[in-house]
Short mmCIF file of C-alpha atoms (C1' of nucleotides) in Angstrom, two decimals:
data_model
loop_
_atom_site.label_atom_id
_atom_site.label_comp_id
_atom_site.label_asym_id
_atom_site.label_seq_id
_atom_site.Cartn_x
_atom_site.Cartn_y
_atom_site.Cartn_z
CA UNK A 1246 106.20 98.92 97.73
CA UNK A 1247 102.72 99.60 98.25
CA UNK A 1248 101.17 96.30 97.82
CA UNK A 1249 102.61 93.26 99.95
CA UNK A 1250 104.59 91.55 97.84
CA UNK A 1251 102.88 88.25 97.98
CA UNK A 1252 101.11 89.16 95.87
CA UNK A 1253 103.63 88.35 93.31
CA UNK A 1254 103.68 84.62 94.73
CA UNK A 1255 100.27 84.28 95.10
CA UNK A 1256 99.02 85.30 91.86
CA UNK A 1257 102.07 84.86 90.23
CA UNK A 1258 101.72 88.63 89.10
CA UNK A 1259 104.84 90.75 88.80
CA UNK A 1260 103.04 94.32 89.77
CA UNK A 1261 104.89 97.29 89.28
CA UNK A 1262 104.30 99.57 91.76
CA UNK A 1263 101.44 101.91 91.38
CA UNK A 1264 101.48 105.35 92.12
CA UNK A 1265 98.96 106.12 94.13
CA UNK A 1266 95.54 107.43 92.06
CA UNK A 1267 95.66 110.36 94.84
CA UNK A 1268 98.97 111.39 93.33
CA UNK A 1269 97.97 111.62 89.66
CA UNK A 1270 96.94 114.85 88.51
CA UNK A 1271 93.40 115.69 88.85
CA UNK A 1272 91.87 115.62 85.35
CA UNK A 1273 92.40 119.19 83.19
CA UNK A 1274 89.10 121.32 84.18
CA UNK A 1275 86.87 121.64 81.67
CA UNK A 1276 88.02 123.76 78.83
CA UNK A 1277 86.77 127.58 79.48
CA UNK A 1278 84.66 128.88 76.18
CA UNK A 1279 87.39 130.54 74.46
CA UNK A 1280 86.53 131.34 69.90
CA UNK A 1281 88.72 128.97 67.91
CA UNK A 1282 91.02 130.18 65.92
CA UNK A 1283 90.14 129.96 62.51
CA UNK A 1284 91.48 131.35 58.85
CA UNK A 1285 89.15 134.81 59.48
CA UNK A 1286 90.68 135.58 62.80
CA UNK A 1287 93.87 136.51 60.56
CA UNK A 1288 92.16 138.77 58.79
CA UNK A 1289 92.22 142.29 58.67
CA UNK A 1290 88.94 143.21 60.68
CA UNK A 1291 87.82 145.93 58.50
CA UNK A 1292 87.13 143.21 55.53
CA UNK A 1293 85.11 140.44 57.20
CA UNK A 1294 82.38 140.12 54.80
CA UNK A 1295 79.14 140.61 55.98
CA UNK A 1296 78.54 136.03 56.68
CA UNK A 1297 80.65 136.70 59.16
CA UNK A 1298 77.70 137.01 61.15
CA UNK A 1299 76.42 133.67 59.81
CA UNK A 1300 79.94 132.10 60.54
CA UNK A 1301 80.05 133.26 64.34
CA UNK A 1302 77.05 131.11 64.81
CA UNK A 1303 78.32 127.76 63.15
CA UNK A 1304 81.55 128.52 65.82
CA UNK A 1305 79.32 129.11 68.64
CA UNK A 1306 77.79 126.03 67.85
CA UNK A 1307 81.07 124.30 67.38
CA UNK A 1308 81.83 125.73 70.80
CA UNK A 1309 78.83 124.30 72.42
CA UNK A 1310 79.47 120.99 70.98
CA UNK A 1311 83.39 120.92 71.75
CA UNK A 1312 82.21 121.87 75.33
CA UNK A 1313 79.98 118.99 75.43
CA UNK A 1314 82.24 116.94 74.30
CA UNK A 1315 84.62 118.42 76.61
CA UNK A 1316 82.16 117.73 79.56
CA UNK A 1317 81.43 114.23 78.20
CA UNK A 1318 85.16 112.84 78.37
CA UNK A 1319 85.40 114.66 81.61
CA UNK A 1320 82.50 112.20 82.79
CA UNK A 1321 84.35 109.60 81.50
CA UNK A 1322 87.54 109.81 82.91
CA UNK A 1323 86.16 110.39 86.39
CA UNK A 1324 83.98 107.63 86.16
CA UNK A 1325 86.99 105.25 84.75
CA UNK A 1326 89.14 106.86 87.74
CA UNK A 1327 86.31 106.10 90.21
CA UNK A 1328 86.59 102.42 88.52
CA UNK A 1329 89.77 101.91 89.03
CA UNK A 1330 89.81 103.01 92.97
CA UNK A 1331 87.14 100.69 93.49
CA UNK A 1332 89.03 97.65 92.13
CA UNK A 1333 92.06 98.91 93.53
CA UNK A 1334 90.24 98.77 97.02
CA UNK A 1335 88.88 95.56 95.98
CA UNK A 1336 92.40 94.18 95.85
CA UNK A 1337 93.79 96.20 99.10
CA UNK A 1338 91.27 93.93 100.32
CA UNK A 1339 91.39 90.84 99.21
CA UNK A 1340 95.27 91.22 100.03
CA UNK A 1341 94.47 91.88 103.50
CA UNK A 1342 92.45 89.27 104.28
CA UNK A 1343 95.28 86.83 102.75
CA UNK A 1344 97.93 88.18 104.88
CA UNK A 1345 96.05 87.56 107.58
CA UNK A 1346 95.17 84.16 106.59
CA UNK A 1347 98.55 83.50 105.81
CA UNK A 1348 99.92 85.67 108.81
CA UNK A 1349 97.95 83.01 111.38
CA UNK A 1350 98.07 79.71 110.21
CA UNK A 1351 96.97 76.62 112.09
CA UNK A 1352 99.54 75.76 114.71
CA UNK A 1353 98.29 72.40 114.57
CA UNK A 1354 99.20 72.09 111.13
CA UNK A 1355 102.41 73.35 111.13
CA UNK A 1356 103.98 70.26 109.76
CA UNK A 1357 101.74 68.83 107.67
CA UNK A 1358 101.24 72.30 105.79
CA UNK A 1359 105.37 72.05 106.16
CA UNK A 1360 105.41 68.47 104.37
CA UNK A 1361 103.83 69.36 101.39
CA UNK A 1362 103.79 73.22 101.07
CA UNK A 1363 106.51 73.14 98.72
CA UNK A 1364 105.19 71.49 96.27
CA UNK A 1365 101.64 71.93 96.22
CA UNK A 1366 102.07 75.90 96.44
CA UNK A 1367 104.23 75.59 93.45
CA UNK A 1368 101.35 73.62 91.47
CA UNK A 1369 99.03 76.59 92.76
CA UNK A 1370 100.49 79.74 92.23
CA UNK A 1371 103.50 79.30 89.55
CA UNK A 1372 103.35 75.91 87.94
CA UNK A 1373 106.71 75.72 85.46
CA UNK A 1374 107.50 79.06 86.53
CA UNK A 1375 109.90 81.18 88.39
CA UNK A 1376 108.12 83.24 90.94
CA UNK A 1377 110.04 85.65 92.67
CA UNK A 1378 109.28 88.10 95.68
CA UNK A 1379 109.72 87.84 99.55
CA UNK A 1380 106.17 87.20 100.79
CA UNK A 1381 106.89 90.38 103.35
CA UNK A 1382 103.69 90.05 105.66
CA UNK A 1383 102.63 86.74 104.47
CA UNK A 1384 104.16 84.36 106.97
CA UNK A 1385 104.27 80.66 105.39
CA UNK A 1386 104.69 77.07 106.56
CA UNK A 1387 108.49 76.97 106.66
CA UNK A 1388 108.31 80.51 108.93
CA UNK A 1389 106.03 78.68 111.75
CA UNK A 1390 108.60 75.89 111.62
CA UNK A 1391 111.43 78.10 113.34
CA UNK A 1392 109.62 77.62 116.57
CA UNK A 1393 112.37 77.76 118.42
CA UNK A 1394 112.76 81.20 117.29
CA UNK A 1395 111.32 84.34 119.18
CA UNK A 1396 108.50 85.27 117.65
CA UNK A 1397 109.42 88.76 116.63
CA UNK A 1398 112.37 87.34 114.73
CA UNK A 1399 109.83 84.79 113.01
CA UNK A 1400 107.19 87.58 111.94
CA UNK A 1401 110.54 89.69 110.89
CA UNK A 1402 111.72 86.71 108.94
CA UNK A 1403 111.18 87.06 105.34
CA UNK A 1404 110.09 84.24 103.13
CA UNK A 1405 109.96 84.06 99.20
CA UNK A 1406 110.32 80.99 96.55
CA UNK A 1407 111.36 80.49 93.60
CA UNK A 1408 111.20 77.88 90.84
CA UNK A 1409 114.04 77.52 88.64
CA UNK A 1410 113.78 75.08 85.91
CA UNK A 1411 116.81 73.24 85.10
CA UNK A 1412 117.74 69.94 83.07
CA UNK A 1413 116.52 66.93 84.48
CA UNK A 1414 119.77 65.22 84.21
CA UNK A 1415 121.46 67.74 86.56
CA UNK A 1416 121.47 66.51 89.49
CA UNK A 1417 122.67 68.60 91.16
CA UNK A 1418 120.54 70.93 94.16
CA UNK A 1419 122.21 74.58 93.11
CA UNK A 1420 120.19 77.77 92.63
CA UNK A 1421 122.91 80.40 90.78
CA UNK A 1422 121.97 83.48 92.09
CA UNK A 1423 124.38 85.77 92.50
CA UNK A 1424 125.53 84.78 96.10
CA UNK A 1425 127.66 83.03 98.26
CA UNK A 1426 125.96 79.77 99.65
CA UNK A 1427 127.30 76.91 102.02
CA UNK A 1428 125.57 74.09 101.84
CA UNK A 1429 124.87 72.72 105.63
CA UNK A 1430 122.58 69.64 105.71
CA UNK A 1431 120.46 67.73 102.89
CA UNK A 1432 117.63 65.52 103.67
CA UNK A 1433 114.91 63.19 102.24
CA UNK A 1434 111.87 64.61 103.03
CA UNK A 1435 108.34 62.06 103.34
CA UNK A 1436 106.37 63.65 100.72
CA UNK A 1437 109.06 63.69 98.39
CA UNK A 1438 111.58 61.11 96.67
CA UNK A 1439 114.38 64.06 95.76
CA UNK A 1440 116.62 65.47 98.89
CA UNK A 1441 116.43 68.76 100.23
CA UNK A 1442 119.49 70.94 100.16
CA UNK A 1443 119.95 73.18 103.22
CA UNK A 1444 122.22 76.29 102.27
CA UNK A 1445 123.59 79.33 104.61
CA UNK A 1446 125.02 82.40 102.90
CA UNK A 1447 128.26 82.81 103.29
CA UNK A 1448 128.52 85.98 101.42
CA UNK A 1449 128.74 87.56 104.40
CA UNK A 1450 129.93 86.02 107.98
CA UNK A 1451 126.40 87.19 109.70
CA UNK A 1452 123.94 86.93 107.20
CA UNK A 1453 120.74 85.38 108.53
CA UNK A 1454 119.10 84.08 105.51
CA UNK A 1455 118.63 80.56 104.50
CA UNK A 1456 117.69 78.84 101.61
CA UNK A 1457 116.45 75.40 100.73
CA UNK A 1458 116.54 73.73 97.79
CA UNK A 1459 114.64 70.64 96.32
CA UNK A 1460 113.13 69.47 93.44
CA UNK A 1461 109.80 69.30 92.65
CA UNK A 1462 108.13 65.77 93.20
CA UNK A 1463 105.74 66.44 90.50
CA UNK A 1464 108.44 68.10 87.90
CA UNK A 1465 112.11 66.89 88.80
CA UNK A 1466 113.10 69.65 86.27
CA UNK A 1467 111.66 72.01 88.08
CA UNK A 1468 113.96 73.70 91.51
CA UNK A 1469 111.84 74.61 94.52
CA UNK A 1470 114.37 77.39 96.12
CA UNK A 1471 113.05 78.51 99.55
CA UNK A 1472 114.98 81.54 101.05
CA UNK A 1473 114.72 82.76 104.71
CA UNK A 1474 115.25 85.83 106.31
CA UNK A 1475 116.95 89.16 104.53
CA UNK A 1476 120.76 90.18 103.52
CA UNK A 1477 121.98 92.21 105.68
CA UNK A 1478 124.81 92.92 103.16
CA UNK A 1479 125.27 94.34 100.17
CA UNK A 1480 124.10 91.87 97.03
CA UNK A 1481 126.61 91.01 95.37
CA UNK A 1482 128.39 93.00 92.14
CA UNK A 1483 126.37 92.94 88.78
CA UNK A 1484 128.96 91.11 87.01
CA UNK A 1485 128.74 88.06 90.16
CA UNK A 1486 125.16 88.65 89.72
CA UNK A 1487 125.36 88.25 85.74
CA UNK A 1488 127.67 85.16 86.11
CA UNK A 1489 125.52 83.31 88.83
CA UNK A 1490 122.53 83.53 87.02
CA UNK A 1491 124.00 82.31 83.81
CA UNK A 1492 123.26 78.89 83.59
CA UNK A 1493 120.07 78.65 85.77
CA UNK A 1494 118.38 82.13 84.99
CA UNK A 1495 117.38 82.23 87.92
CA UNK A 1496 117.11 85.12 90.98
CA UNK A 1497 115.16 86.05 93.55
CA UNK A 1498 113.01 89.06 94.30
CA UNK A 1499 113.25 90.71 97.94
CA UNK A 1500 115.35 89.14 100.45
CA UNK A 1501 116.92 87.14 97.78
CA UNK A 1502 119.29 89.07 94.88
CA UNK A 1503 117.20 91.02 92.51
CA UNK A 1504 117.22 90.34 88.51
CA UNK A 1505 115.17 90.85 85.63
CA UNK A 1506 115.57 87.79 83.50
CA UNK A 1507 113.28 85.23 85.02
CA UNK A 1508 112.69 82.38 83.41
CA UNK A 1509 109.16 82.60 83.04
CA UNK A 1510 106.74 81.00 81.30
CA UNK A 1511 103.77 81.85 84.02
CA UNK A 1512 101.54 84.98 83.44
CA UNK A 1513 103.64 88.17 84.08
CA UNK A 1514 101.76 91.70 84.18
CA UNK A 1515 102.85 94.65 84.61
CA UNK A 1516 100.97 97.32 85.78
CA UNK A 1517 102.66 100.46 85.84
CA UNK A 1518 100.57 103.99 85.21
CA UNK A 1519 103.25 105.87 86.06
CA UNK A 1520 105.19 105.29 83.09
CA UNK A 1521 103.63 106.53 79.82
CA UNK A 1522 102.87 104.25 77.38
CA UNK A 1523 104.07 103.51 74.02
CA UNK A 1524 101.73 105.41 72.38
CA UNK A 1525 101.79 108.97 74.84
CA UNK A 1526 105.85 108.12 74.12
CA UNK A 1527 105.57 108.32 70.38
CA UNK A 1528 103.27 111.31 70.97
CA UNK A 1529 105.54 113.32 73.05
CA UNK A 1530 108.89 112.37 70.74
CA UNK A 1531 107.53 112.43 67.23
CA UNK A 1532 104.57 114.51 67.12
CA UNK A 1533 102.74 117.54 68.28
CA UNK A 1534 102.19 117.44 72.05
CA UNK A 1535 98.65 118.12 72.67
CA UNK A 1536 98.18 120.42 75.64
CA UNK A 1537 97.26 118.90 78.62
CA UNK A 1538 93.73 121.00 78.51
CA UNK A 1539 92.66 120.41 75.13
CA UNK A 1540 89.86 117.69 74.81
CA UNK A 1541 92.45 116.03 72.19
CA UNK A 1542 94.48 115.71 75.30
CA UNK A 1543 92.00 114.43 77.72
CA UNK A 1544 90.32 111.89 74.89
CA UNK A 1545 93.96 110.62 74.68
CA UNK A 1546 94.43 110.07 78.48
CA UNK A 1547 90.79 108.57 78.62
CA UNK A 1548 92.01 106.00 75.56
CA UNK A 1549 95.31 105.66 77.01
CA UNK A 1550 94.05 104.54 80.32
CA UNK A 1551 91.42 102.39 78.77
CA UNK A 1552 93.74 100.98 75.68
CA UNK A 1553 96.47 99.79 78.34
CA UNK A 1554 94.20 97.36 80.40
CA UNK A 1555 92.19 95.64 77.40
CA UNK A 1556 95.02 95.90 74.71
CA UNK A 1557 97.60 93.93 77.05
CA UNK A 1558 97.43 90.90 75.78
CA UNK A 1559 98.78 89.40 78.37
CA UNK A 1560 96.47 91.21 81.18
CA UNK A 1561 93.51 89.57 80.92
CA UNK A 1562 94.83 85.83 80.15
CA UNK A 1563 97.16 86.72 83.47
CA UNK A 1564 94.16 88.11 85.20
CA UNK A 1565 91.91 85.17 84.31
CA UNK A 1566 93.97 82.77 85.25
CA UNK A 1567 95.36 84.29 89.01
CA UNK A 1568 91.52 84.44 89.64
CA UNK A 1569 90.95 81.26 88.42
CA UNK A 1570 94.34 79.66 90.53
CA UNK A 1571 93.53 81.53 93.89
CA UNK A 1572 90.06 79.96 93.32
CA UNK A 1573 91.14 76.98 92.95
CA UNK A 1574 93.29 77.23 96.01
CA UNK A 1575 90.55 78.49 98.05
CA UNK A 1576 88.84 75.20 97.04
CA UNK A 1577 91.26 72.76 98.37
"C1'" DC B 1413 145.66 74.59 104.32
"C1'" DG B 1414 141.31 76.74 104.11
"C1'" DG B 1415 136.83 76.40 102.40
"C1'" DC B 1416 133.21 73.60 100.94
"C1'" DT B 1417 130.44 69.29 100.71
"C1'" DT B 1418 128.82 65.05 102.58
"C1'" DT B 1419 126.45 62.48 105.88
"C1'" DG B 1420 125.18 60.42 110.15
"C1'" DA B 1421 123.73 62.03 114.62
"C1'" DC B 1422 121.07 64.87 117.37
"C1'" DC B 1423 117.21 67.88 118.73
"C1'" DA B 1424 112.55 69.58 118.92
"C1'" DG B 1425 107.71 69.60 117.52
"C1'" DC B 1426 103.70 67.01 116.54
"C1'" DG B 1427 100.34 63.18 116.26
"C1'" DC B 1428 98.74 59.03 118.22
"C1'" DG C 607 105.82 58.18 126.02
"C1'" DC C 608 107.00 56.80 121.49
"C1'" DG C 609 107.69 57.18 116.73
"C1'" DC C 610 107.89 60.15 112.82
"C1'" DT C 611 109.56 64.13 110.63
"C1'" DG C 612 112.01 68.42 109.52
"C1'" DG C 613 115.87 71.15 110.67
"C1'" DT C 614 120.55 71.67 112.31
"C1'" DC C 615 125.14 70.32 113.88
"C1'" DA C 616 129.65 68.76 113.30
"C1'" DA C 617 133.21 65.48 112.07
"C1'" DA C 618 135.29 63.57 108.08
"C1'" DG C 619 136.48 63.84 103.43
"C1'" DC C 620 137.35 66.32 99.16
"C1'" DC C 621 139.35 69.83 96.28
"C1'" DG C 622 141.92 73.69 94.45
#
DNA sequence: CGGCTTTGACCAGCGC
DNA sequence: GCGCTGGTCAAAGCCG
């Protein structure tokens, strides 16, 4: 991972790892002059008529302007690369100064934050969704409240949430996913009507992690599932994986069992430049691969990079509205 | 009979 | 110190 995964929670942004700009290729060199090939450099060199002459120009002029153009796109990838680091840093950033925010919260509030965290985070960052993703680095409320824990076991401990969205005549307090819980201790809590469900895994005899269940006191339908701490087993087969999930879609990111059918109706991006896109796919399978020097090639990447920001429908919507929610958290 | 759930009791932290 | 609250324990009951 090269981002702290709260990010996920926070902004309620599934980002795909990025590889790191400094890894990408540095962008083709500009193209050396070199004559295009045209229909007279197949012919036999004793016949070139005499506008050959004239013709040599128009392709040295051609060559000027492909080389401009050349030198133009080269511009404009750097400067879209040099874009892209800065918001990158921007977000380094801004994801620093959260995990340390969230990495020292008020002692004094350790409760109160405690009471209501639940529910009010879930209103915040993933509103009638499933978030998924151990906030590694990010410790919460419901970390500080292990104080009887050393504290390199509590900074060690691994928090994420999810919301799983269930029928409001179930009753019942059961996240399906994938593992073995036993269900130790349920209590009312003061800020809200529904019990808490206190769960151990019992998938494996020593597993630390912990996971509490309750429903949301704004949306019964909705499943607040807290897990603690990480597996130190194996998750479990596929096929337990598949059948847990089933009726609940629901799974956990990190410490909790991975899955990939979330049950989410919040703003998911994906960011992922490592994988071409569906256009430089169709390229490379059903046409003619431009070479990587050719200013074909290096217009494509430009478009390509450009193309798979603004054409993702669901980027900017997503993007608007994480700014908008962290704002809006800020706030209160 | 073993594993799981239920539920009241207990403990510790925090605010007043 | 006391009361409130969240978290955990453990005995009893349930179920396959």
């Amino acid at each position: 991972m090269d981002h702290p995964s709260w990010i996920n929670t926070s902004l309620g942004l599934n980002i795909v790892p990025l590889r790191p700009l400094d890894d990408l290729p540095p962008p083709p060199p500009p193209l050396p002059p070199k004559q295009e090939m045209s229909e007279n450099d197949f012919m036999d060199l004793g016949t070139i008529p005499s506008s050959v002459k004239d013709e040599s120009g128009a392709l040295a002029e051609e060559l000027n302007r492909v080389s401009a153009e050349n030198k133009k796109l080269t511009e404009m990838l750097a400067l879209m690369c040099e874009n892209y680091n800065a918001l990158r840093n921007q977000v380094i950033e801004y994801m620093a100064k959260n995990a340390e925010k969230e990495a020292h919260p008020s002692p004094s509030k350790k409760r109160k934050c405690e009471g209501g965290g639940v529910n009010h985070e879930n209103n915040h960052y993933n509103h009638g969704a499933v978030s998924r993703g151990s906030t590694e680095g990010s410790s919460t409320d419901e970390e500080s409240s292990k104080v009887t824990q050393p504290r390199e076991e509590k900074i060690a401990a691994k928090i994420s949430r999810i919301y799983v969205r269930t029928e409001v005549s179930d009753a019942g307090l059961t996240v399906k996913d994938g593992y073995q819980w036993r269900k130790y201790g349920q209590k009312v809590t003061r800020d809200n009507p529904c019990p808490r469900a206190y769960f151990k895994c019992s998938f494996a005899p020593s597993c630390p992690v912990k996971k509490k269940v309750q429903r949301s006191a704004d949306d019964q339908a909705l499943l607040v599932a807290t897990y603690e701490g990480e597996h130190n087993h194996p998750s479990p087969s596929p096929a337990d994986e598949a059948s847990g999930s089933g009726s609940n879609k629901c799974t956990t990111n990190g410490s909790a069992p991975r899955s990939s059918s979330l049950n989410t109706s919040g703003p998911t991006v994906t960011l992922d430049l490592t994988k071409p896109s569906k256009a430089a796919t169709n390229i490379t399978k059903d046409g003619p691969r431009p070479k990587a020097d050719s200013p074909r090639f290096q217009r494509f990447l430009v478009e390509q990079m450009a193309s798979s920001l603004s054409n993702d429908p669901g980027f900017t919507s997503a993007l608007a509205a994480a700014i908008s929610g962290k704002i809006f958290q800020q706030k209160k």
